[in-house]
Amino acid sequence: MPARPRLVVMVKDPRPGRVKTRLATDIGAIPATWWMRHQLRDLLRRLRDPRWDLVLAVAPDGAVASPVFPHDLARVAQGPGDLGDRMGRVLRNRASNVQRAAPGPRGGAIAPALGGGSGAARRSRRVEQTSWAVPCCIIGADIPGITRTHIARAFQALRGSDAVFGPAPDGGYWLIGMRGVRPPPPGLFQGVRWSTEHALSDTLATLPRHRITLVNTLRDVDTAADLP
């Protein structure tokens, strides 16, 4: 039976000072943290679907065992580096058949760090992993408008494209996906100017000779003006 596609949500441990720092400047660290916790809870509830496996990629690595995250979802530690390093690690080491891991310290299903990570993550129990040979999409956790329809559309696009992106109005993107018929190119994400209006165009430039599809444009939340 073919492995299901994998949807990976990049999440940070939602604690004051660790998440939504720009939003916290506008509304305070505690309200920004509570917004992120509620946003993450609602997002994960909406995106559960039998058509794909839902996995959390957690930062910092030691937070893979946090009770804040749903206990039944498998987790991987993001590992070190900038956003490109961490997303590249996910795309190169995606699981072809994510299985429920053994319970962590507080009941969470824990997977190993992708390509390294902290000692705590490396000591956790493994989910079955192969390399890159399965469709995989990565999203951020701070986009309120994501629905199952958006995700299904992205996976559908990967049937005829090598990569798919969900653009953001600020020049970045809320989703990247790769088909899984060949490994990501070694130069993927090299030279990308993260957190600028060039992030999407820079990333596309690292995928020469790849068939690219763009799906829906969605807005993330960086400041109070972005709140729905």
GROMACS .gro file of C-alpha atoms in nm:
model
  228
    1MET     CA    1   0.000   0.000   0.000
    2PRO     CA    2   0.151   0.339  -0.098
    3ALA     CA    3   0.261   0.559   0.186
    4ARG     CA    4   0.041   0.856   0.261
    5PRO     CA    5   0.172   1.207   0.199
    6ARG     CA    6   0.319   1.383   0.497
    7LEU     CA    7   0.213   1.724   0.625
    8VAL     CA    8   0.470   1.877   0.859
    9VAL     CA    9   0.383   2.173   1.079
   10MET     CA   10   0.683   2.377   1.194
   11VAL     CA   11   0.614   2.480   1.554
   12LYS     CA   12   0.797   2.652   1.835
   13ASP     CA   13   0.741   2.576   2.199
   14PRO     CA   14   0.466   2.832   2.276
   15ARG     CA   15   0.618   3.004   2.576
   16PRO     CA   16   0.654   3.379   2.642
   17GLY     CA   17   0.962   3.518   2.475
   18ARG     CA   18   0.997   3.223   2.237
   19VAL     CA   19   0.707   3.278   1.997
   20LYS     CA   20   0.561   3.571   1.802
   21THR     CA   21   0.808   3.826   1.933
   22ARG     CA   22   0.697   4.093   1.684
   23LEU     CA   23   0.335   4.040   1.784
   24ALA     CA   24   0.442   4.052   2.150
   25THR     CA   25   0.589   4.397   2.091
   26ASP     CA   26   0.239   4.516   1.997
   27ILE     CA   27   0.017   4.329   2.244
   28GLY     CA   28   0.251   4.189   2.510
   29ALA     CA   29   0.432   3.857   2.551
   30ILE     CA   30   0.158   3.676   2.743
   31PRO     CA   31  -0.130   3.766   2.504
   32ALA     CA   32   0.091   3.680   2.204
   33THR     CA   33   0.174   3.342   2.355
   34TRP     CA   34  -0.190   3.265   2.430
   35TRP     CA   35  -0.284   3.365   2.075
   36MET     CA   36  -0.022   3.123   1.941
   37ARG     CA   37  -0.141   2.840   2.163
   38HIS     CA   38  -0.503   2.883   2.055
   39GLN     CA   39  -0.403   2.926   1.692
   40LEU     CA   40  -0.198   2.605   1.701
   41ARG     CA   41  -0.475   2.409   1.871
   42ASP     CA   42  -0.734   2.523   1.615
   43LEU     CA   43  -0.499   2.468   1.321
   44LEU     CA   44  -0.414   2.112   1.417
   45ARG     CA   45  -0.779   2.028   1.477
   46ARG     CA   46  -0.871   2.158   1.131
   47LEU     CA   47  -0.590   1.980   0.950
   48ARG     CA   48  -0.637   1.627   1.079
   49ASP     CA   49  -0.733   1.419   0.776
   50PRO     CA   50  -0.700   1.052   0.675
   51ARG     CA   51  -0.548   1.155   0.341
   52TRP     CA   52  -0.215   1.252   0.499
   53ASP     CA   53   0.000   1.199   0.807
   54LEU     CA   54   0.026   1.504   1.031
   55VAL     CA   55   0.360   1.552   1.207
   56LEU     CA   56   0.501   1.832   1.421
   57ALA     CA   57   0.856   1.958   1.369
   58VAL     CA   58   0.938   2.118   1.703
   59ALA     CA   59   1.187   2.382   1.816
   60PRO     CA   60   1.381   2.391   2.037
   61ASP     CA   61   1.469   2.023   2.022
   62GLY     CA   62   1.411   1.969   2.391
   63ALA     CA   63   1.043   2.067   2.352
   64VAL     CA   64   0.954   1.750   2.160
   65ALA     CA   65   0.819   1.612   2.488
   66SER     CA   66   0.615   1.922   2.575
   67PRO     CA   67   0.261   1.846   2.699
   68VAL     CA   68   0.142   2.157   2.512
   69PHE     CA   69   0.129   1.956   2.188
   70PRO     CA   70  -0.140   1.694   2.119
   71HIS     CA   71  -0.026   1.367   2.270
   72ASP     CA   72  -0.127   1.154   1.971
   73LEU     CA   73   0.072   1.339   1.704
   74ALA     CA   74   0.422   1.223   1.613
   75ARG     CA   75   0.693   1.484   1.657
   76VAL     CA   76   1.042   1.544   1.526
   77ALA     CA   77   1.298   1.791   1.650
   78GLN     CA   78   1.385   2.055   1.391
   79GLY     CA   79   1.756   2.050   1.471
   80PRO     CA   80   2.004   2.337   1.430
   81GLY     CA   81   2.046   2.610   1.170
   82ASP     CA   82   1.833   2.874   1.005
   83LEU     CA   83   1.487   2.816   0.860
   84GLY     CA   84   1.630   2.682   0.535
   85ASP     CA   85   1.852   2.433   0.717
   86ARG     CA   86   1.560   2.308   0.921
   87MET     CA   87   1.311   2.282   0.634
   88GLY     CA   88   1.573   2.119   0.413
   89ARG     CA   89   1.628   1.858   0.683
   90VAL     CA   90   1.256   1.782   0.688
   91LEU     CA   91   1.239   1.746   0.310
   92ARG     CA   92   1.547   1.525   0.292
   93ASN     CA   93   1.447   1.298   0.580
   94ARG     CA   94   1.071   1.272   0.554
   95ALA     CA   95   0.911   0.952   0.681
   96SER     CA   96   0.745   0.729   0.424
   97ASN     CA   97   0.518   0.570   0.682
   98VAL     CA   98   0.486   0.769   1.003
   99GLN     CA   99   0.388   0.535   1.282
  100ARG     CA  100   0.281   0.609   1.635
  101ALA     CA  101   0.591   0.640   1.847
  102ALA     CA  102   0.623   0.506   2.196
  103PRO     CA  103   0.482   0.750   2.454
  104GLY     CA  104   0.719   1.020   2.568
  105PRO     CA  105   0.761   1.140   2.926
  106ARG     CA  106   0.409   1.286   2.934
  107GLY     CA  107   0.234   1.074   2.677
  108GLY     CA  108   0.346   1.243   2.357
  109ALA     CA  109   0.440   1.045   2.048
  110ILE     CA  110   0.801   1.139   1.985
  111ALA     CA  111   1.018   1.091   1.680
  112PRO     CA  112   1.392   1.154   1.651
  113ALA     CA  113   1.554   1.474   1.539
  114LEU     CA  114   1.588   1.487   1.162
  115GLY     CA  115   1.956   1.457   1.092
  116GLY     CA  116   2.074   1.532   1.442
  117GLY     CA  117   1.940   1.746   1.721
  118SER     CA  118   1.974   1.747   2.096
  119GLY     CA  119   2.057   1.450   2.310
  120ALA     CA  120   1.701   1.449   2.445
  121ALA     CA  121   1.563   1.417   2.095
  122ARG     CA  122   1.813   1.147   1.996
  123ARG     CA  123   1.718   0.941   2.301
  124SER     CA  124   1.350   0.944   2.205
  125ARG     CA  125   1.187   0.646   2.037
  126ARG     CA  126   1.189   0.634   1.656
  127VAL     CA  127   0.911   0.637   1.404
  128GLU     CA  128   0.979   0.439   1.086
  129GLN     CA  129   1.178   0.659   0.847
  130THR     CA  130   1.312   0.634   0.498
  131SER     CA  131   1.452   0.920   0.292
  132TRP     CA  132   1.269   1.167   0.072
  133ALA     CA  133   1.056   0.935  -0.142
  134VAL     CA  134   0.706   1.046  -0.041
  135PRO     CA  135   0.514   1.370  -0.111
  136CYS     CA  136   0.572   1.616   0.171
  137CYS     CA  137   0.436   1.963   0.247
  138ILE     CA  138   0.565   2.194   0.519
  139ILE     CA  139   0.361   2.477   0.668
  140GLY     CA  140   0.402   2.730   0.946
  141ALA     CA  141   0.175   2.733   1.249
  142ASP     CA  142   0.081   3.103   1.240
  143ILE     CA  143  -0.148   3.120   0.935
  144PRO     CA  144  -0.510   3.132   1.058
  145GLY     CA  145  -0.665   3.081   0.714
  146ILE     CA  146  -0.529   2.733   0.635
  147THR     CA  147  -0.794   2.467   0.575
  148ARG     CA  148  -0.791   2.103   0.468
  149THR     CA  149  -0.898   2.220   0.122
  150HIS     CA  150  -0.577   2.425   0.089
  151ILE     CA  151  -0.364   2.127   0.188
  152ALA     CA  152  -0.548   1.887  -0.041
  153ARG     CA  153  -0.500   2.133  -0.328
  154ALA     CA  154  -0.126   2.144  -0.262
  155PHE     CA  155  -0.091   1.766  -0.261
  156GLN     CA  156  -0.303   1.748  -0.576
  157ALA     CA  157  -0.066   1.996  -0.743
  158LEU     CA  158   0.229   1.771  -0.661
  159ARG     CA  159   0.089   1.499  -0.884
  160GLY     CA  160   0.199   1.703  -1.184
  161SER     CA  161   0.470   1.928  -1.039
  162ASP     CA  162   0.804   1.880  -0.866
  163ALA     CA  163   0.735   2.146  -0.605
  164VAL     CA  164   0.446   2.355  -0.481
  165PHE     CA  165   0.440   2.687  -0.293
  166GLY     CA  166   0.171   2.879  -0.110
  167PRO     CA  167   0.266   3.246  -0.147
  168ALA     CA  168   0.218   3.509   0.122
  169PRO     CA  169   0.133   3.873   0.043
  170ASP     CA  170   0.465   3.993   0.191
  171GLY     CA  171   0.679   3.801  -0.059
  172GLY     CA  172   0.731   3.494   0.157
  173TYR     CA  173   0.536   3.170   0.156
  174TRP     CA  174   0.322   2.973   0.398
  175LEU     CA  175   0.368   2.633   0.232
  176ILE     CA  176   0.638   2.446   0.046
  177GLY     CA  177   0.592   2.093  -0.084
  178MET     CA  178   0.797   1.851  -0.288
  179ARG     CA  179   0.676   1.552  -0.485
  180GLY     CA  180   0.927   1.296  -0.363
  181VAL     CA  181   1.030   1.137  -0.693
  182ARG     CA  182   1.385   1.270  -0.658
  183PRO     CA  183   1.581   1.414  -0.364
  184PRO     CA  184   1.580   1.789  -0.304
  185PRO     CA  185   1.869   1.963  -0.482
  186PRO     CA  186   2.180   2.022  -0.267
  187GLY     CA  187   2.148   2.398  -0.311
  188LEU     CA  188   1.788   2.420  -0.194
  189PHE     CA  189   1.743   2.733   0.022
  190GLN     CA  190   2.100   2.856  -0.029
  191GLY     CA  191   2.114   3.235  -0.024
  192VAL     CA  192   1.746   3.282   0.061
  193ARG     CA  193   1.681   3.615   0.232
  194TRP     CA  194   1.442   3.499   0.502
  195SER     CA  195   1.186   3.737   0.651
  196THR     CA  196   1.205   3.966   0.347
  197GLU     CA  197   0.996   4.023   0.036
  198HIS     CA  198   1.253   3.814  -0.154
  199ALA     CA  199   1.201   3.485   0.033
  200LEU     CA  200   0.978   3.320  -0.229
  201SER     CA  201   1.167   3.445  -0.535
  202ASP     CA  202   1.500   3.347  -0.378
  203THR     CA  203   1.372   2.998  -0.300
  204LEU     CA  204   1.235   2.950  -0.653
  205ALA     CA  205   1.580   3.041  -0.784
  206THR     CA  206   1.725   2.742  -0.597
  207LEU     CA  207   1.497   2.504  -0.791
  208PRO     CA  208   1.612   2.531  -1.154
  209ARG     CA  209   1.453   2.288  -1.399
  210HIS     CA  210   1.181   2.203  -1.149
  211ARG     CA  211   0.814   2.222  -1.240
  212ILE     CA  212   0.659   2.465  -0.990
  213THR     CA  213   0.294   2.524  -0.902
  214LEU     CA  214   0.170   2.813  -0.688
  215VAL     CA  215  -0.147   2.762  -0.486
  216ASN     CA  216  -0.353   2.999  -0.272
  217THR     CA  217  -0.205   3.316  -0.124
  218LEU     CA  218  -0.255   3.329   0.254
  219ARG     CA  219  -0.145   3.575   0.521
  220ASP     CA  220   0.048   3.490   0.836
  221VAL     CA  221   0.037   3.686   1.161
  222ASP     CA  222   0.346   3.892   1.245
  223THR     CA  223   0.202   4.203   1.409
  224ALA     CA  224  -0.124   4.316   1.567
  225ALA     CA  225  -0.236   4.454   1.230
  226ASP     CA  226  -0.234   4.099   1.091
  227LEU     CA  227  -0.469   3.956   1.355
  228PRO     CA  228  -0.797   3.827   1.212
   0.00000   0.00000   0.00000
